[in-house]
Short mmCIF file of C-alpha atoms in Angstrom, two decimals:
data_model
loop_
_atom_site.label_atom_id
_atom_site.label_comp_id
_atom_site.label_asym_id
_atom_site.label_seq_id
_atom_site.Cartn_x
_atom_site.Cartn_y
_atom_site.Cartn_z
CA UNK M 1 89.27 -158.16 -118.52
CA UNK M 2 86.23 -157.28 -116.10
CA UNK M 3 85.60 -154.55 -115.34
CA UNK M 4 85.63 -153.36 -111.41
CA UNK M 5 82.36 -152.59 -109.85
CA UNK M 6 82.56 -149.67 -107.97
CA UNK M 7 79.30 -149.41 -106.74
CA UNK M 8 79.78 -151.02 -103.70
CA UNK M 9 82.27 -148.94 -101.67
CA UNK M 10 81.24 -146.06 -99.64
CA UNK M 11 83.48 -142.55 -100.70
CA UNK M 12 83.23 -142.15 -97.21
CA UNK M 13 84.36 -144.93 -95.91
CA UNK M 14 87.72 -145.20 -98.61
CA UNK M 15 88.61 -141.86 -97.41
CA UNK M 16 88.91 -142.09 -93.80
CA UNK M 17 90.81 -145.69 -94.31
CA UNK M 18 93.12 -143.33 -96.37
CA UNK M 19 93.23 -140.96 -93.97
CA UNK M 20 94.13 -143.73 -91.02
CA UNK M 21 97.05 -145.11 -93.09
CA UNK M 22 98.70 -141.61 -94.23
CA UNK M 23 98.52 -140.96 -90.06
CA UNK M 24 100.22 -144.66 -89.67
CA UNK M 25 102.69 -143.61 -92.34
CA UNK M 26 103.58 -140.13 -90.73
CA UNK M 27 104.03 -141.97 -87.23
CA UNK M 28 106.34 -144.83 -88.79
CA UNK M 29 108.21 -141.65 -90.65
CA UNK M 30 108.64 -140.40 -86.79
CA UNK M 31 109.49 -143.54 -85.33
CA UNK M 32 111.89 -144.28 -88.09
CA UNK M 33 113.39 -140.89 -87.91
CA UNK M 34 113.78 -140.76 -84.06
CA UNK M 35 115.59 -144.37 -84.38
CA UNK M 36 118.00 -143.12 -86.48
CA UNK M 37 118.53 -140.85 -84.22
CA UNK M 38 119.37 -143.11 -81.65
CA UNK M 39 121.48 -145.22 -83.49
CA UNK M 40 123.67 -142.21 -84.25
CA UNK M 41 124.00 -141.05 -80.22
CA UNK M 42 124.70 -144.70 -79.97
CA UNK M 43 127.43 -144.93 -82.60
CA UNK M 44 129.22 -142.07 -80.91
CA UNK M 45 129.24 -143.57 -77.60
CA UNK M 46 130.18 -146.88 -78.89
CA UNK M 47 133.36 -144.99 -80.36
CA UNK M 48 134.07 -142.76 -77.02
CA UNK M 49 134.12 -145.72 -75.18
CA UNK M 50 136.81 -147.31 -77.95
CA UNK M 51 138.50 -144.17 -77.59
CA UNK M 52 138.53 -144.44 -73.91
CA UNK M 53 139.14 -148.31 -73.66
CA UNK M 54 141.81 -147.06 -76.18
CA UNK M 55 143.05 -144.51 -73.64
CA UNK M 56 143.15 -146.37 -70.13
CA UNK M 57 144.53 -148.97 -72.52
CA UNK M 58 147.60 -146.47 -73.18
CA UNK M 59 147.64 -145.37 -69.50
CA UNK M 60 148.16 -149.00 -68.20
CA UNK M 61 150.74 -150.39 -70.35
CA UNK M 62 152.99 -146.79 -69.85
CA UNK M 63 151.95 -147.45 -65.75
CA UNK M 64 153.53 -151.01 -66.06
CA UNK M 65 156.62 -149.55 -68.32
CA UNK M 66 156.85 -147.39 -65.67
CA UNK M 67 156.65 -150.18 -62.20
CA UNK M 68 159.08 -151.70 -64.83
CA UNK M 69 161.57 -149.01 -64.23
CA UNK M 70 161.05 -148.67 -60.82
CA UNK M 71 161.70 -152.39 -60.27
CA UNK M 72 165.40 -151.73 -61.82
CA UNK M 73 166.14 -149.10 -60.37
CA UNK M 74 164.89 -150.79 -56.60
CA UNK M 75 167.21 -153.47 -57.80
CA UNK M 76 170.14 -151.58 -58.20
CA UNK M 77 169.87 -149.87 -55.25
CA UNK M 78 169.55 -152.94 -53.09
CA UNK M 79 173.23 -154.45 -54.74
CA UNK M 80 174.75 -151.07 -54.18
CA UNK M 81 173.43 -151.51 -50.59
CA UNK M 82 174.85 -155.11 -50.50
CA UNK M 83 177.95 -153.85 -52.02
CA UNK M 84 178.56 -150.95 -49.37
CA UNK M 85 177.36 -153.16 -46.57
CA UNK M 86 179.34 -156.42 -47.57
CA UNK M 87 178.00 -160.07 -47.27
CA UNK M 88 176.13 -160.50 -44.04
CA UNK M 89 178.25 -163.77 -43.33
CA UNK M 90 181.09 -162.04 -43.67
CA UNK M 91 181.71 -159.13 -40.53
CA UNK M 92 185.46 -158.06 -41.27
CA UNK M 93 184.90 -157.11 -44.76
CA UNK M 94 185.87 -153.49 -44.16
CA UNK M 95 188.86 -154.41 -42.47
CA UNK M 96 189.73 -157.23 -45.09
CA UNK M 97 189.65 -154.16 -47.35
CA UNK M 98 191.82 -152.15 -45.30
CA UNK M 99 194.31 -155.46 -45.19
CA UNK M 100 194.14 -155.09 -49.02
CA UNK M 101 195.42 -151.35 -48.86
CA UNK M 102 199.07 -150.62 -49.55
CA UNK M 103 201.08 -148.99 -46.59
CA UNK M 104 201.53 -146.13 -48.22
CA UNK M 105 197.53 -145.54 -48.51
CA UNK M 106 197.07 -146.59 -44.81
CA UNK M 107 199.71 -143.95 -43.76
CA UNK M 108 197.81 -141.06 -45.79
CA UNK M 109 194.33 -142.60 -44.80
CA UNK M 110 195.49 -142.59 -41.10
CA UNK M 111 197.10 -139.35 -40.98
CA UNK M 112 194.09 -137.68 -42.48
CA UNK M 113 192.25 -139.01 -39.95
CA UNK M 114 194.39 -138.21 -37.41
CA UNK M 115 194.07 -134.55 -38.82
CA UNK M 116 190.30 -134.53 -38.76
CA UNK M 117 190.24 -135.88 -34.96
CA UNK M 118 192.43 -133.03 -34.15
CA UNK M 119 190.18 -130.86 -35.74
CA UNK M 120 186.83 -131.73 -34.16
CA UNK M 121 188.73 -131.46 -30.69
CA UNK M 122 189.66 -128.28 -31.28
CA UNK M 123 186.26 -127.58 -31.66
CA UNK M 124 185.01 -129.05 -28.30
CA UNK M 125 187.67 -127.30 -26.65
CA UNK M 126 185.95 -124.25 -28.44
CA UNK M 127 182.53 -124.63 -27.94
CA UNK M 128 182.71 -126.37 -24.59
CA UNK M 129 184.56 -122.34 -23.42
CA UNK M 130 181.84 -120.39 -25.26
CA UNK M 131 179.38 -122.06 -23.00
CA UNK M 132 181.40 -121.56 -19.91
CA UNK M 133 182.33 -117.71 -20.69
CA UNK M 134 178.08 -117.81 -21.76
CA UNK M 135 176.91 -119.29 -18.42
CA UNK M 136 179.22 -116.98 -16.72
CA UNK M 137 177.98 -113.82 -18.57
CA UNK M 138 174.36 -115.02 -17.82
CA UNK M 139 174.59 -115.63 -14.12
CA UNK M 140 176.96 -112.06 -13.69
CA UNK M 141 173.39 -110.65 -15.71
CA UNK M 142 170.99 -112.01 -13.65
CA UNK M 143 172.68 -111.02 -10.48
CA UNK M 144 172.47 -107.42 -11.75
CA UNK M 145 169.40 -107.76 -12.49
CA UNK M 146 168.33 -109.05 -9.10
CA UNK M 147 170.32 -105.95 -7.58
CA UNK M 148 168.70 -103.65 -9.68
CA UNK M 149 165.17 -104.69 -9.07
CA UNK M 150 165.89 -104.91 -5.33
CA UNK M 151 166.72 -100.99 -5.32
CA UNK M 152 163.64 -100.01 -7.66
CA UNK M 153 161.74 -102.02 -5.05
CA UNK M 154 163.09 -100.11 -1.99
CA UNK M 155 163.18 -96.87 -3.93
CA UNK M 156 159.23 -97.51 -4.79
CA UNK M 157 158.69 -97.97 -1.23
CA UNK M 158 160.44 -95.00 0.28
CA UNK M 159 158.73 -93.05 -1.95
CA UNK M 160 155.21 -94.13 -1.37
CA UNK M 161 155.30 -93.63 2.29
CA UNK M 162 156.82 -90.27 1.75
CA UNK M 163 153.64 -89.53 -0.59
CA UNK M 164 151.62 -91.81 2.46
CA UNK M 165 153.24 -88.74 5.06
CA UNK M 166 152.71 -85.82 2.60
CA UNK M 167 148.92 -86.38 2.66
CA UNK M 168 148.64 -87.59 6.18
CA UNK M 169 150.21 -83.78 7.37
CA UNK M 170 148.21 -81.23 9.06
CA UNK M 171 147.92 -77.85 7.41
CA UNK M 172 149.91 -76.27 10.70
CA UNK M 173 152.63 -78.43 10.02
CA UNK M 174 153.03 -77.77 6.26
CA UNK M 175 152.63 -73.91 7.36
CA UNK M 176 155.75 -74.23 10.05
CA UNK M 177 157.67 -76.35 7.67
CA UNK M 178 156.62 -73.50 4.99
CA UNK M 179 158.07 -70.62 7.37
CA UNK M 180 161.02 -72.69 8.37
CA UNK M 181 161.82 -72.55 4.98
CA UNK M 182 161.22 -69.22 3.71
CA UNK M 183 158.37 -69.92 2.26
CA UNK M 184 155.38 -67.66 1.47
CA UNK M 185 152.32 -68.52 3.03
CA UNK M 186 149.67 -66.59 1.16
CA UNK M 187 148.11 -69.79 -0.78
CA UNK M 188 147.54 -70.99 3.01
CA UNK M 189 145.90 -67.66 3.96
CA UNK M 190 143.69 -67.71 0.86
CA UNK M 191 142.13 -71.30 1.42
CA UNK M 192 140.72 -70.43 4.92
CA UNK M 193 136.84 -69.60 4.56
CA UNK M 194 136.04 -66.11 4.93
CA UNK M 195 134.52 -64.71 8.02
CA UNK M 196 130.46 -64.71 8.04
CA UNK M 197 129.72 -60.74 8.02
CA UNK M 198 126.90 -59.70 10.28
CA UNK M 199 123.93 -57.24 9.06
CA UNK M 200 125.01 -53.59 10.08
CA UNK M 201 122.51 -51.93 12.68
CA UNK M 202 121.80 -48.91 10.54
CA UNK M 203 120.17 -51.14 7.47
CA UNK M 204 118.14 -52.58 10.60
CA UNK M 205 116.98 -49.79 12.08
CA UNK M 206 115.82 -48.12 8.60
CA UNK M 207 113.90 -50.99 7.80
CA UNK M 208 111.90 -50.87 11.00
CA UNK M 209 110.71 -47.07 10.68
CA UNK M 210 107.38 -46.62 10.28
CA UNK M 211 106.27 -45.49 6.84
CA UNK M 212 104.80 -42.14 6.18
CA UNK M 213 101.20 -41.65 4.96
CA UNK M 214 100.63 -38.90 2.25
#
């Protein structure tokens, strides 16, 4: 074997080429690292969505079990309705099934009828003399009412023009009326003003005297 000649490669050189690839290693490592990462937050989202596809998947088929049910139970309801109604084409059904009847049915069937008409007359008869006695009641009400307010109204008015008289009297008058009655009149006597007093002659004639020099 030969050996390798060494000689011709700068230290330098080798060592910053090392350097570049352990930073080109460390940024794969990252790279490598972070897509792993991704492939994981991937993975779980790749089985929600099964999970949910799974889910709506559930929801749909019980939805259609349930229209399912619905449809039967539309179904049945329409024959009963056919059955109670009876075959458009044919009108006299319900009297074809009273044909079918025995007599003794009809009889029963009739009388109870018969009872039940008697019944609700009875209570139109009733009702229809509740409203009359009501209507009566009411109108006898209002009348009163009526007469009432038609005396409050003449009573208000008599007594405002008596108050309208009261204030409108002249003192002489309610003094008269007053003594006609028996009546003291001092309150009267005290509201008229008091006479204006004149100045006596004696404080007059003091305060004109001459005044005496010491």
């Amino acid at each position: 074997m030969e050996d390798t000649d060494f000689s011709n490669y700068d230290i330098g050189r080798l060592q910053a080429e090392l350097e570049q690839e352990t930073e080109l290693k460390e940024m794969l490592e990252v790279s490598v690292s972070e897509l792993r990462a991704t492939m994981v937050v991937l993975e779980k989202r790749l089985h929600s969505a099964e999970d949910e596809e799974n889910e709506w998947r559930t929801r749909f088929e019980t939805q259609l079990e349930l229209n399912g049910q619905l449809e039967q139970q539309i179904s049945l309801v329409r024959e009963k309705l056919e059955d109670l109604r009876g075959s458009p084409d044919d009108r006299l059904s319900s009297i074809r099934a009273y044909d079918d009847m025995p007599e003794d049915s009809l009889k029963r069937l009739l009388e109870q009828l018969t009872e039940d008409k008697a019944s609700l007359q009875n209570q139109l008869t009733d009702c229809s003399v509740r409203v009359v006695q009501e209507a009566k009641a009411y109108h006898k009400a209002n009348e009163e009412r009526r007469a009432f307010q038609a005396e409050i109204s003449k009573v208000s008015t008599a007594l405002a023009a008596s108050r309208r008289q009261q204030q409108m009297a002249k003192p002489e008058e309610v003094a008269d009326s007053r003594i006609k009655r028996g009546l003291p009149t001092q309150t009267l006597k005290r509201a008229d003003p008091e006479p204006i007093r004149k100045p006596s002659r004696t404080a007059t004639t003091s305060s004109q005297l001459p005044k005496l020099k010491h």
